[in-house]
C-alpha positions as MATLAB code, in Angstrom:
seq = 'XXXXXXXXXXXXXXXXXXXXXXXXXXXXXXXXXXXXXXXXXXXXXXXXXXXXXXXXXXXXXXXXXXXXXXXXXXXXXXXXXXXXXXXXXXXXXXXXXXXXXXXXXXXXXXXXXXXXXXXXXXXXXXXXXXXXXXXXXXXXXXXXXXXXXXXXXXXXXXXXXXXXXXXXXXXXXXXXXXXXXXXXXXXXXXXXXXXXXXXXXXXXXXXXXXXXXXXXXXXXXXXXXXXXXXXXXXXXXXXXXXXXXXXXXX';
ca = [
     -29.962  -45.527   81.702;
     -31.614  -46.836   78.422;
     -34.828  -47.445   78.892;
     -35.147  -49.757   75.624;
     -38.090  -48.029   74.370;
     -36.055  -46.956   70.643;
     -38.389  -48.093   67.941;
     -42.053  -48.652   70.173;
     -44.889  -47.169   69.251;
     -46.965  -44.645   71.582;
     -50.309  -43.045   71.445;
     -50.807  -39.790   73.798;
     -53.971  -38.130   74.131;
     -54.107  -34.419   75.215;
     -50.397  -33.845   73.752;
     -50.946  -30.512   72.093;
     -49.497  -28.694   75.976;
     -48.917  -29.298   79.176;
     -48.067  -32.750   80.589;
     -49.322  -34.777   77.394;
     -46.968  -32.529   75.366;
     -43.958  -33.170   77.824;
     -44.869  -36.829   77.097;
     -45.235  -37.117   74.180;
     -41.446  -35.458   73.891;
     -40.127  -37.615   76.679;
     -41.348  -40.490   74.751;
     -39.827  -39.542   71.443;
     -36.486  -38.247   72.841;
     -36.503  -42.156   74.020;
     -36.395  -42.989   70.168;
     -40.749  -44.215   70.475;
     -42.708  -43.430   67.125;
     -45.180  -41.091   68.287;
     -48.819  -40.333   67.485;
     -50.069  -36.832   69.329;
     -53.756  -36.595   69.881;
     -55.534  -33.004   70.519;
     -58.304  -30.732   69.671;
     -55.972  -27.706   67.807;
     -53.882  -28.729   64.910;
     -52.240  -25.808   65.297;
     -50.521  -26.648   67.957;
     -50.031  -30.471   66.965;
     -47.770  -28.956   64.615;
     -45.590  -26.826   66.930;
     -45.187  -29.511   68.671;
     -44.211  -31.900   65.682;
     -41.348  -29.034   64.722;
     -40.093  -28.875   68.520;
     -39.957  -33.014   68.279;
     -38.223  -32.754   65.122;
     -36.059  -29.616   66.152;
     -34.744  -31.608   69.061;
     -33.152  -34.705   66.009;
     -36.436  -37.066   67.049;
     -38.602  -38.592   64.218;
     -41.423  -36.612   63.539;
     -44.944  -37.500   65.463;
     -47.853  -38.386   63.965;
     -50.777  -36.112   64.326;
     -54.018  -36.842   65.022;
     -56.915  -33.927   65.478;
     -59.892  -35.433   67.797;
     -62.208  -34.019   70.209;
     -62.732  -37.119   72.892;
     -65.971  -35.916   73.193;
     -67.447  -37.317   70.233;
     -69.354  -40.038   69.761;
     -67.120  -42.263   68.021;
     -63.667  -40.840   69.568;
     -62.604  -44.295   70.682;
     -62.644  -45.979   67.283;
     -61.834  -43.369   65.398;
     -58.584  -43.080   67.476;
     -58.052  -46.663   67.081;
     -58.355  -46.913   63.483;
     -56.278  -43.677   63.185;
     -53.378  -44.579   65.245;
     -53.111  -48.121   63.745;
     -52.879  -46.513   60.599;
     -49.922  -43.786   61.675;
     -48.005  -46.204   63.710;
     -48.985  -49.991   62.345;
     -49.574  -51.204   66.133;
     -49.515  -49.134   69.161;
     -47.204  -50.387   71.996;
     -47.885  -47.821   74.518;
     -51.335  -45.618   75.414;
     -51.123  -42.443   77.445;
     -54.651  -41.145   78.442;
     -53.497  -37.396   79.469;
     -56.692  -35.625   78.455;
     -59.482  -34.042   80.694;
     -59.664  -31.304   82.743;
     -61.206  -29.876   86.078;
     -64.759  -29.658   85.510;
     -65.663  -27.498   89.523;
     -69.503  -27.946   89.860;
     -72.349  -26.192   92.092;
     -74.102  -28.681   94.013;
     -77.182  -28.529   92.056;
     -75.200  -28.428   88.518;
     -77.712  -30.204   85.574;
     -77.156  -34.120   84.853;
     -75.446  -32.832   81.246;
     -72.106  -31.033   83.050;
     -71.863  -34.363   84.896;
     -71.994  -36.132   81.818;
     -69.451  -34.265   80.074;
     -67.022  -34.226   83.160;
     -67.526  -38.464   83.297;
     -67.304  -38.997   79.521;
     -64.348  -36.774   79.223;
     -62.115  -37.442   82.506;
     -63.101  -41.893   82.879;
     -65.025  -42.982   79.714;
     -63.299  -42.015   77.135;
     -59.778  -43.431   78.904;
     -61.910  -46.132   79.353;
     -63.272  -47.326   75.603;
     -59.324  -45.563   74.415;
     -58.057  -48.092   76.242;
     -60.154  -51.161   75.607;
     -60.153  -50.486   71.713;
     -56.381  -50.679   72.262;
     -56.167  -53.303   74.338;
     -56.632  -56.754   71.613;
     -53.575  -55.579   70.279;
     -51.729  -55.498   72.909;
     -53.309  -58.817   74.105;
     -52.061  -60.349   70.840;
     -48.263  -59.029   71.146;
     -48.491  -60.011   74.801;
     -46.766  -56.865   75.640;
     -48.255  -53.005   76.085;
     -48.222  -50.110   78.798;
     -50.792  -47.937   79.684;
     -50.332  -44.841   81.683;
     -53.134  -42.736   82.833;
     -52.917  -39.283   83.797;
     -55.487  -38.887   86.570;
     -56.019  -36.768   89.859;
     -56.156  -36.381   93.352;
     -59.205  -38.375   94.971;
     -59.210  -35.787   98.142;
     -60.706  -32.638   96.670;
     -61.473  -29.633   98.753;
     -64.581  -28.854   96.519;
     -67.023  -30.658   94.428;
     -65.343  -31.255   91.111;
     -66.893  -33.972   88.910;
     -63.189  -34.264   87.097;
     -61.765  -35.805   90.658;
     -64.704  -37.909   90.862;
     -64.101  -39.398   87.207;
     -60.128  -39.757   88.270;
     -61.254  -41.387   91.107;
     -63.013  -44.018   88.728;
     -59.987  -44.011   86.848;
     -57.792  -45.261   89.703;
     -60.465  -48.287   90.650;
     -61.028  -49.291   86.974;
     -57.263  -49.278   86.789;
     -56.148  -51.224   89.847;
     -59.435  -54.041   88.129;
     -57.946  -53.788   84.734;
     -54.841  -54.642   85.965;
     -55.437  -57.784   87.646;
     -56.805  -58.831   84.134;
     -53.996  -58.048   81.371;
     -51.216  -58.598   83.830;
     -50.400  -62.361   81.870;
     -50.654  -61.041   78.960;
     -47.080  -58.430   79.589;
     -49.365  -55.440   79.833;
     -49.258  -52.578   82.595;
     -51.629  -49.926   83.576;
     -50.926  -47.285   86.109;
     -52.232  -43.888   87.243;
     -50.157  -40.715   88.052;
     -52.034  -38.167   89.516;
     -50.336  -34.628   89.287;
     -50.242  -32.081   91.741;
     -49.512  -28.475   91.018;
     -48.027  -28.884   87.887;
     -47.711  -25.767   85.890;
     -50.155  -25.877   82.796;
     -52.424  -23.346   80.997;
     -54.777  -24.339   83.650;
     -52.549  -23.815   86.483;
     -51.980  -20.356   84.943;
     -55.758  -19.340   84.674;
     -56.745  -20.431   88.011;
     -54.275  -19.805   90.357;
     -52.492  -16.343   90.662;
     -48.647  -16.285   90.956;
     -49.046  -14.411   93.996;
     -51.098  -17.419   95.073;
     -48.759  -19.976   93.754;
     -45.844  -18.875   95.785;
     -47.865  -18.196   98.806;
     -49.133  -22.256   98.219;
     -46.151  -23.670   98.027;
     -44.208  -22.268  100.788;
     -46.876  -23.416  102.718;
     -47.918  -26.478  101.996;
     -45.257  -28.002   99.023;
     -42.100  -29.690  100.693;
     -40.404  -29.452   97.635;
     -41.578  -25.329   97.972;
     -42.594  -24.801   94.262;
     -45.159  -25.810   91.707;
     -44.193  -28.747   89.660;
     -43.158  -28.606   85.584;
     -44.650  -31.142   83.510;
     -40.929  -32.353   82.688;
     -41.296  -33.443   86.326;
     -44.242  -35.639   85.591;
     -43.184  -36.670   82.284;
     -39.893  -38.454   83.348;
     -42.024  -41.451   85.203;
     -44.399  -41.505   82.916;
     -41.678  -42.738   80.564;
     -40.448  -44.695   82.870;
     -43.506  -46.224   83.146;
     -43.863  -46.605   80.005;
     -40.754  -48.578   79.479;
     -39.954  -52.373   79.615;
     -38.018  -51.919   82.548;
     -41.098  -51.145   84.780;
     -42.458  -54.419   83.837;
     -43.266  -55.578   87.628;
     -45.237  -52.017   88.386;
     -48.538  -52.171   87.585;
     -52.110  -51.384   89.051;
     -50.306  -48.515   90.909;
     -51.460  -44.754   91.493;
     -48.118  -42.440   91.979;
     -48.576  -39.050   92.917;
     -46.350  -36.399   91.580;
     -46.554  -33.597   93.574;
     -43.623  -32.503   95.462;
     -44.944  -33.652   98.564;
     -48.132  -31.607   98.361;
     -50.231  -31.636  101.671;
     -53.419  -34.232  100.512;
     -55.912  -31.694  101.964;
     -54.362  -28.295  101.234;
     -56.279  -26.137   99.315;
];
């Protein structure tokens, strides 16, 4: 199927490993310009090579932490300059952020402005553009809202989802999408520190249909999808990938 997305231009947070990097791959391997956001250069550029390696045009790379101050703009300014517009916005990083019930006012801060606000002013510094084209996609990388623990991440992902589903009902006329894909066990580096594999097979016998722990490839193919012209009448929608994952397992 071609998902006419040769020659659009994509920006994708957290794309150094993991899901963004699957992306941001996904995305290129489609023939989309793309501009890689992380914290480690480093791996930016393995990335950039493995893009290149597999006969893709080479990414743009952009070094930002999200946590600073002025992350918004300066990804705005930064990507505009890289890719001349940007067609498509994938807001991929965060990260579980587990919290005591009597955790300081600053970890919640950092879990909110990390996992919702910055996806949040990304987004909305991105969004004139788009408005002015009358054409964009945004795909948002969020999490499951039924956590078996306090974890301030789920409740920013949660925020996601209902800023989302608003947003929608607003840039619709103007040929823009926004959706949310919350992963389940998808194997990452933080999959890997924080579940055993002993654990992880035990898990998904038990309580994954599809009886394994997802890949980000497995994610990554809707979110290009998703990112495409062809899902032009999906929007405001959260899609779990998960392989059937019990809501309330644990």
């Amino acid at each position: 199927m071609d998902l006419q997305l040769a020659g659009k231009t994509a920006l994708v947070t957290g794309a150094s490993m993991g899901i963004g990097r699957a992306i941001a791959k996904g995305l290129a391997a489609e023939g989309v310009h793309v501009a890689a956001v992380a914290r480690r250069t480093d791996l930016l550029e393995a990335l950039a090579r493995e893009i290149e390696r597999a006969q893709s045009a080479r990414p743009a790379l952009i070094t930002q932490d999200l946590m600073a101050e002025d992350a918004a703009q300066s990804l705005r300014e930064a990507a505009l300059a890289a890719l001349g517009q940007v067609d498509i916005l994938v807001n991929c990083a965060g990260g579980s952020r587990p919290l005591p019930v009597d955790a300081p006012e600053e970890r919640w801060a950092e879990a909110m402005t990390l996992n919702f606000t910055r996806q949040r002013q990304i987004t909305h510094a991105l969004l004139p553009q788009m408005i002015e084209r009358r054409w964009g996609r945004i795909v948002n990388i969020t999490g499951k809202s039924e956590p078996e623990g306090l974890n301030a991440a789920f409740s920013a992902k949660a925020a996601v989802h209902a800023w989302a589903k608003g947003l929608s009902r607003e840039i619709g006329k103007h040929g823009i999408t926004i959706n949310s894909i919350p992963p389940g066990r998808i194997m990452s580096e933080q999959i890997r520190r924080n579940y055993p594999e002993e654990y992880r097979a035990r898990h998904a016998a038990a309580e994954i249909p599809a009886g394994r722990y997802g890949e980000p490839e497995d994610l990554a193919v809707l979110a290009v999808f998703l990112a495409s012209p062809l899902a032009h009448y999906i929007t405001g929608t959260v899609i779990p990938v998960d392989g059937g994952l019990r809501r309330y397992s644990f």
